[in-house]
Tab-separated table of C-alpha atoms in Angstrom:
chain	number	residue	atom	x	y	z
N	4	UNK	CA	100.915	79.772	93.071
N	5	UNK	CA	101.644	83.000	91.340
N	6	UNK	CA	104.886	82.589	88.105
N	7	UNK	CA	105.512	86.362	89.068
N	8	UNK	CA	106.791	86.416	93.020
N	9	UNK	CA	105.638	89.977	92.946
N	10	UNK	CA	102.128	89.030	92.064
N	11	UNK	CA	102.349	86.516	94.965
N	12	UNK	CA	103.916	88.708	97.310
N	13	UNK	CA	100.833	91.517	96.193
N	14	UNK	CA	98.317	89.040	96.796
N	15	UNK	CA	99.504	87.775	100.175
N	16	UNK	CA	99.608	91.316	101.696
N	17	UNK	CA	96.216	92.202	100.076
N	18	UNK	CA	94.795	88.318	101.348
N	19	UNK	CA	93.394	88.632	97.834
N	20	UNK	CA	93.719	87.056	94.289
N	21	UNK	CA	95.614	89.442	92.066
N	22	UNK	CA	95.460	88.692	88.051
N	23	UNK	CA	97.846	91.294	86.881
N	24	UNK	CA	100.694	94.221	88.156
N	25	UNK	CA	102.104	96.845	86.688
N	26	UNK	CA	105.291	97.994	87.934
N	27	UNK	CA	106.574	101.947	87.097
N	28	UNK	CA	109.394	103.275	88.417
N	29	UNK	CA	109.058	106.323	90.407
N	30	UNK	CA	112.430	107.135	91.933
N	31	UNK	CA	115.776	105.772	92.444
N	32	UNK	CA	118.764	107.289	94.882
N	33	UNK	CA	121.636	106.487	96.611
N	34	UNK	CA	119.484	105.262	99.617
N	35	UNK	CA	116.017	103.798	98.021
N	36	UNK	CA	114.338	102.538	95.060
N	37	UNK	CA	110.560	103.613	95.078
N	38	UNK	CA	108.084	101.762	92.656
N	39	UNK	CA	104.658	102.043	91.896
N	40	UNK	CA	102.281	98.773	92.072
N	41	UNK	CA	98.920	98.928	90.089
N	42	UNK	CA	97.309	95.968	90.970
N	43	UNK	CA	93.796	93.880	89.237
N	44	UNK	CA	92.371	91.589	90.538
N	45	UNK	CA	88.274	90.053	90.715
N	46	UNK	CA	87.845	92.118	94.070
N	47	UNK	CA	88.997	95.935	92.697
N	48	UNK	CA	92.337	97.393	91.635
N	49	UNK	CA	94.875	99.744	93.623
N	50	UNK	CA	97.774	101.608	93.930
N	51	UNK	CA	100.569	100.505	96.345
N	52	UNK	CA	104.317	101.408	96.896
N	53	UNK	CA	107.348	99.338	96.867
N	54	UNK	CA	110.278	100.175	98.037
N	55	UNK	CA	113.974	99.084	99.075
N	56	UNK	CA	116.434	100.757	100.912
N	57	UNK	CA	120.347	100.981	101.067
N	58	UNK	CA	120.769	99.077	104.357
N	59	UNK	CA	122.616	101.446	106.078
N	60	UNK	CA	119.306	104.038	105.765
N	61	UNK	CA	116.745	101.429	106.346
N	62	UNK	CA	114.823	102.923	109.538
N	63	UNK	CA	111.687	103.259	107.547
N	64	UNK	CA	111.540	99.660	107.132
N	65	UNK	CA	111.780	98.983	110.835
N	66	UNK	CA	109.898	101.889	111.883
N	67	UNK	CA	107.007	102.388	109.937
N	68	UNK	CA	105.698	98.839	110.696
N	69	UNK	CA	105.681	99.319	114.510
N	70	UNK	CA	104.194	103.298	113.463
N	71	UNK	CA	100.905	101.782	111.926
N	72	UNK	CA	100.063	99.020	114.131
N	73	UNK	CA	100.084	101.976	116.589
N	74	UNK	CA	97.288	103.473	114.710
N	75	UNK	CA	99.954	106.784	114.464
N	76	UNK	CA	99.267	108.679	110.997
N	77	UNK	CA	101.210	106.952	108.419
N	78	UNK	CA	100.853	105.366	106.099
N	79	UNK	CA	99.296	102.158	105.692
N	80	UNK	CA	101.857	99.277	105.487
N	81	UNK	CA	101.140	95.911	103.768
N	82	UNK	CA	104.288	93.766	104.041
N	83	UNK	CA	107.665	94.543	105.265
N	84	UNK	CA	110.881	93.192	105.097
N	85	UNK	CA	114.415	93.191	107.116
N	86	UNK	CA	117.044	90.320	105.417
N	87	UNK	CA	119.643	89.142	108.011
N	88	UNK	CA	123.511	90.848	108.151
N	89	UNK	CA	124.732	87.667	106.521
N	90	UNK	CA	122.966	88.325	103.292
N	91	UNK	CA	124.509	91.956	102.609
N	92	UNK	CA	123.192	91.598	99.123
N	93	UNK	CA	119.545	91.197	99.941
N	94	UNK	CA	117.939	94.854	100.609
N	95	UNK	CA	115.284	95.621	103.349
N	96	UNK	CA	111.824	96.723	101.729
N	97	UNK	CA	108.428	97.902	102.026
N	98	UNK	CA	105.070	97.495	100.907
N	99	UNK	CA	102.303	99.711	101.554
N	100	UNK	CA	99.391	101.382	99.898
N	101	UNK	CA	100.005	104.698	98.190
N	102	UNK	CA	98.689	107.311	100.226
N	103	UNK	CA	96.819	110.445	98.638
N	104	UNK	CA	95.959	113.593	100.016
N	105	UNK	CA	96.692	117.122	99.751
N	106	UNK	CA	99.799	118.949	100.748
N	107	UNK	CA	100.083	120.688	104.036
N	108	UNK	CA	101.706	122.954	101.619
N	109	UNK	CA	98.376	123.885	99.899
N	110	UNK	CA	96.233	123.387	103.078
N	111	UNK	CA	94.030	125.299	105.197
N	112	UNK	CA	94.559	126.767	109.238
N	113	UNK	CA	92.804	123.655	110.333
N	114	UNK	CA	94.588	121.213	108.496
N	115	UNK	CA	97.962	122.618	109.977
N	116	UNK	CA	95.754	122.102	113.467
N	117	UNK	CA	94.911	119.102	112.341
N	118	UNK	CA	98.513	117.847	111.070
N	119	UNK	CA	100.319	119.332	113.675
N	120	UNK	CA	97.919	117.581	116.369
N	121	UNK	CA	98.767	114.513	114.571
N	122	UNK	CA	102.503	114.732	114.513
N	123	UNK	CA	102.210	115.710	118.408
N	124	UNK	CA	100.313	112.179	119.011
N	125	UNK	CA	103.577	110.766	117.549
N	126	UNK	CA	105.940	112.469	119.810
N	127	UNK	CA	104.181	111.774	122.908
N	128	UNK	CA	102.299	108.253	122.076
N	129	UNK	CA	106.320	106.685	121.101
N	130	UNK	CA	107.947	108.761	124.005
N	131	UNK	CA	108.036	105.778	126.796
N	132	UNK	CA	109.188	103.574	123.671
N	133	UNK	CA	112.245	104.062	123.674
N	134	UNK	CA	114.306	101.130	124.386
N	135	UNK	CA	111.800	99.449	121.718
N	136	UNK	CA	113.017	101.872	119.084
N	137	UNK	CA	116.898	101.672	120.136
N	138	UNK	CA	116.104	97.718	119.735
N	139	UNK	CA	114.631	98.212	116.063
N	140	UNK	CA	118.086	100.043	115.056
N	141	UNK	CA	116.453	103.984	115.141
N	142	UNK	CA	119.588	106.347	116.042
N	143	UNK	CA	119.695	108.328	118.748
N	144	UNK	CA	120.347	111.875	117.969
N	145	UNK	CA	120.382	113.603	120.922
N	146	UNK	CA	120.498	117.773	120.993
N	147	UNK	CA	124.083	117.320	122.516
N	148	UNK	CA	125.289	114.765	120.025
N	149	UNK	CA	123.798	117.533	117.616
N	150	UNK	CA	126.214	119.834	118.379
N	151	UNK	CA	129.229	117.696	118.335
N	152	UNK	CA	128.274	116.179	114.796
N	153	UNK	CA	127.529	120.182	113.596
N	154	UNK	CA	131.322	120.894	115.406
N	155	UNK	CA	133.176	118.438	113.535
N	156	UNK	CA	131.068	118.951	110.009
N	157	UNK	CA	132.472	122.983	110.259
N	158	UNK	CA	135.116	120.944	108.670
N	159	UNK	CA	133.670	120.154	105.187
N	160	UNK	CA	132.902	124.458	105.139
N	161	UNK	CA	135.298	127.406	104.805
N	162	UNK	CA	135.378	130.975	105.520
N	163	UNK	CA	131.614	132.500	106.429
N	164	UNK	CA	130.061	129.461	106.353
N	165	UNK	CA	132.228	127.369	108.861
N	166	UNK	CA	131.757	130.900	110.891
N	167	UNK	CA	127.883	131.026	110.435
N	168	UNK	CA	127.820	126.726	111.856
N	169	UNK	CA	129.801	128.042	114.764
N	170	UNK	CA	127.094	130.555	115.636
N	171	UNK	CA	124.412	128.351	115.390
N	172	UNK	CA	126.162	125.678	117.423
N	173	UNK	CA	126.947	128.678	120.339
N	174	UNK	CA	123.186	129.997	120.078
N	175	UNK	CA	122.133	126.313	120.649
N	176	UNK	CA	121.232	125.060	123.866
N	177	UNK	CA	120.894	121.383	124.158
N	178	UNK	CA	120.080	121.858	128.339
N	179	UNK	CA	116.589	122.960	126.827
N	180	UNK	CA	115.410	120.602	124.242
N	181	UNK	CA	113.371	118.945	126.797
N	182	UNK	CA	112.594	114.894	126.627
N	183	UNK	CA	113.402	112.697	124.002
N	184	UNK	CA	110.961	110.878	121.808
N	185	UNK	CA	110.814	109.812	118.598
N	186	UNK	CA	111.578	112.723	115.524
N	187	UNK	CA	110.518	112.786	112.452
N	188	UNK	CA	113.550	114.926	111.503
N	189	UNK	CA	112.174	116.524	108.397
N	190	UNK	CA	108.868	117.183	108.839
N	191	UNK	CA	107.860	120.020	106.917
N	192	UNK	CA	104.771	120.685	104.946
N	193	UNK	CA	105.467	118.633	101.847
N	194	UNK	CA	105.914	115.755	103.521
N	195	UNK	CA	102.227	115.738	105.366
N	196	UNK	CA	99.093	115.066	103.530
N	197	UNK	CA	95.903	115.584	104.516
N	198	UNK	CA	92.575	113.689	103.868
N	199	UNK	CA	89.279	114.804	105.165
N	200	UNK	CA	89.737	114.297	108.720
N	201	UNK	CA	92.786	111.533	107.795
N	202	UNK	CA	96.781	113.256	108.193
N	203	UNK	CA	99.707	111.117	106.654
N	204	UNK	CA	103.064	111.646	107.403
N	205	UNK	CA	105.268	110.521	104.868
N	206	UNK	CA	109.473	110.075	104.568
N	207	UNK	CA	110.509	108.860	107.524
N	208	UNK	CA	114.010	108.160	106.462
N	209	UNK	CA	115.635	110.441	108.356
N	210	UNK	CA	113.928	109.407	111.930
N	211	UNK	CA	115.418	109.241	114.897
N	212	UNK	CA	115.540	109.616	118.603
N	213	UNK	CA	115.546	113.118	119.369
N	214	UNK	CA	114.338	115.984	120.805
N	215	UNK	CA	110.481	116.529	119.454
N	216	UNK	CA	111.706	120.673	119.080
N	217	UNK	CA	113.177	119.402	115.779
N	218	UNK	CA	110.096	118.834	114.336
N	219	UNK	CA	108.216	122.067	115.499
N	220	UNK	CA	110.790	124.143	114.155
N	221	UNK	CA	110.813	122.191	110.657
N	222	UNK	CA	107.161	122.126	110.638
N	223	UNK	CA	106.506	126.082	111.512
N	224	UNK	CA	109.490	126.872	109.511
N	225	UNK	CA	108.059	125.712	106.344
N	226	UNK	CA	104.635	127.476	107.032
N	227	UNK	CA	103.338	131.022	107.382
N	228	UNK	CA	100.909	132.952	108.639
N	229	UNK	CA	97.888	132.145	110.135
N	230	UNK	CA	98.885	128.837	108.898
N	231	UNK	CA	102.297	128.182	110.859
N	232	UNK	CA	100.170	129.854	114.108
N	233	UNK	CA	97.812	127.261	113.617
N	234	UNK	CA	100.614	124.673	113.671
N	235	UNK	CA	102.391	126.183	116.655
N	236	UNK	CA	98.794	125.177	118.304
N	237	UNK	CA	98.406	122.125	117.248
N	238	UNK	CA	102.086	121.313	118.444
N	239	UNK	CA	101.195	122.120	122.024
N	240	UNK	CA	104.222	124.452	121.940
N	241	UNK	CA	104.204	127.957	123.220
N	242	UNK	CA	105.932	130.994	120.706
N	243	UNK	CA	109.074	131.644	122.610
N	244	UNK	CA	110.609	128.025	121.991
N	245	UNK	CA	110.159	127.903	118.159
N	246	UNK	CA	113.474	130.299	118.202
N	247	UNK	CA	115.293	126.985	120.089
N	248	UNK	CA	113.371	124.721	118.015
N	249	UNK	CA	114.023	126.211	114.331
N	250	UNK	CA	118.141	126.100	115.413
N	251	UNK	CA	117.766	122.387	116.529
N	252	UNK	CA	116.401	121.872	113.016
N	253	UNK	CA	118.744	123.753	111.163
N	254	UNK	CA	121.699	121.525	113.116
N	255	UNK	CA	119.824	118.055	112.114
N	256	UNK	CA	120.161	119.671	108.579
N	257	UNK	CA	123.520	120.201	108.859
N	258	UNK	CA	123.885	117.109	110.481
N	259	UNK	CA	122.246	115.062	107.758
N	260	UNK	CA	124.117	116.436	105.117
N	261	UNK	CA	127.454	116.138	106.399
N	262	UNK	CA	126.460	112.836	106.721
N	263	UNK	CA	125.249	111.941	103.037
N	264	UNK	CA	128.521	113.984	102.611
N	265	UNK	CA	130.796	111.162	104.375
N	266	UNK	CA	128.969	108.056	103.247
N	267	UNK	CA	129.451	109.266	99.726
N	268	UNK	CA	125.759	109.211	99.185
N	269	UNK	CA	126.172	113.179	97.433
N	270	UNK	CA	129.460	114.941	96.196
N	271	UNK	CA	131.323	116.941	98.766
N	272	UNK	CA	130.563	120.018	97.256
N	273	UNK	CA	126.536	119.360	96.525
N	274	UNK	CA	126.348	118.842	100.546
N	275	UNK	CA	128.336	121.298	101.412
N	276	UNK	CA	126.104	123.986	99.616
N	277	UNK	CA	122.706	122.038	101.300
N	278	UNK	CA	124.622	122.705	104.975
N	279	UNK	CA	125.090	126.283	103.807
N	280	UNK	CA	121.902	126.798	102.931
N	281	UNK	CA	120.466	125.104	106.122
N	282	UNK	CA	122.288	128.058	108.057
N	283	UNK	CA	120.724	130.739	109.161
């Protein structure tokens, strides 16, 4: 048996032997701590992720697992992790491989087809899945409950920006948000990679039960052009919603802020200028 319990918890998820890790920090925030896992062993060497999570923004944890045995594009998880309530000091975590790729970002029209189509298979494949997702602790963040959240959080603004929230919340109709599914809730174009004919989607903390709009209008929103058209496409979505679906995505902005706001995950102030600039 391994001295190091990394190396034995490396090994087990690989289901081979492992001389030697090297761990290097990569990032470390209110809600996670990522490392970076280079592994040796007789059979190859690669690069994997571990990370923990604050538990009360552990969905990834939960979610991701049940995402990849799916075959949905994510990542590819290893090991995972979800300590009982009665250990509050033990953190949920995750291993999985580090994926590589290029940036939607930097991509072509047919990788925002291609990414786009991808995300899509996630809204509808997870749609009837519901009550499994409510069961593995994803919120439910409906287009209704949206609006409330954004009402209250006019609160932590003053003067045009409390009257800009207002707006939005007015212009924002939750009647047409359509059926809920699983959201991604920030899915823009640094946060998909592409592959060959492979699409990740990566950061999943801030998923949720939702309405799917959310995602097209932080998706299209973050690309132009030809590009963002070729998105739209890919979304199955026609032109005249992205209007309802870029406000829905500004109030899950707002929403999330407010939120990191009240948990004291970022100074008042700090998320108070991130809702402000999530307005249009």
């Amino acid at each position: 048996m391994a001295a190091d319990p990394l190396v034995g918890l490396v090994a087990r998820a690989l289901r081979t032997d492992v001389e030697a890790i090297s761990v290097e920090r990569l990032a470390a925030t209110p809600l996670a701590e990522v490392d970076r896992i280079v592994w040796r062993g007789p059979s190859g060497e690669g690069r994997l992720l571990f990370r923990r999570f604050r538990r009360e923004a552990s969905v990834e944890a939960a979610l991701l697992p049940l995402l990849a045995r799916r075959g949905l594009p994510v990542e590819t998880v290893l090991a995972s992790g979800i300590p009982p309530r009665h250990a509050p000091e033990q953190r949920p975590w995750l291993l999985s491989v580090e994926p590589e790729g290029i940036e939607l970002c930097r991509g072509q029209v047919e990788d925002a087809r291609r990414a786009a189509s991808a995300l899509r298979a996630i809204h509808e494949g997870m749609r009837n899945e519901l009550p499994l997702l409510r069961a593995l602790g994803v919120p439910e963040l409906t287009p209704a409950t949206l609006r409330d959240e954004a009402i209250a959080a006019t609160a932590l603004l003053s003067g045009e920006d409390a009257e800009r929230l207002r707006a939005l919340v007015a212009a924002t109709g939750a009647e047409q948000a359509g059926p809920l599914s699983l959201v991604h809730g920030a899915a823009a174009c640094d946060r998909v990679l592409v592959q060959g004919e492979r699409v990740i989607v990566l950061d999943w903390s801030r998923a949720h039960i939702g309405s799917p709009l959310e995602d097209v209008g932080a998706l299209v929103g973050s690309l132009e052009g030809d590009v963002g058209r070729a998105a739209l496409e890919g979304l199955g979505v026609a032109p005249e919603r992205v209007p309802d679906a870029e406000r829905l995505h500004r109030l899950a902005a707002v929403r999330w802020h407010a939120w990191e706001a009240r948990e004291g995950i970022r100074p008042l102030r700090d998320a108070a200028a991130a809702m402000a600039a999530a307005l249009p």
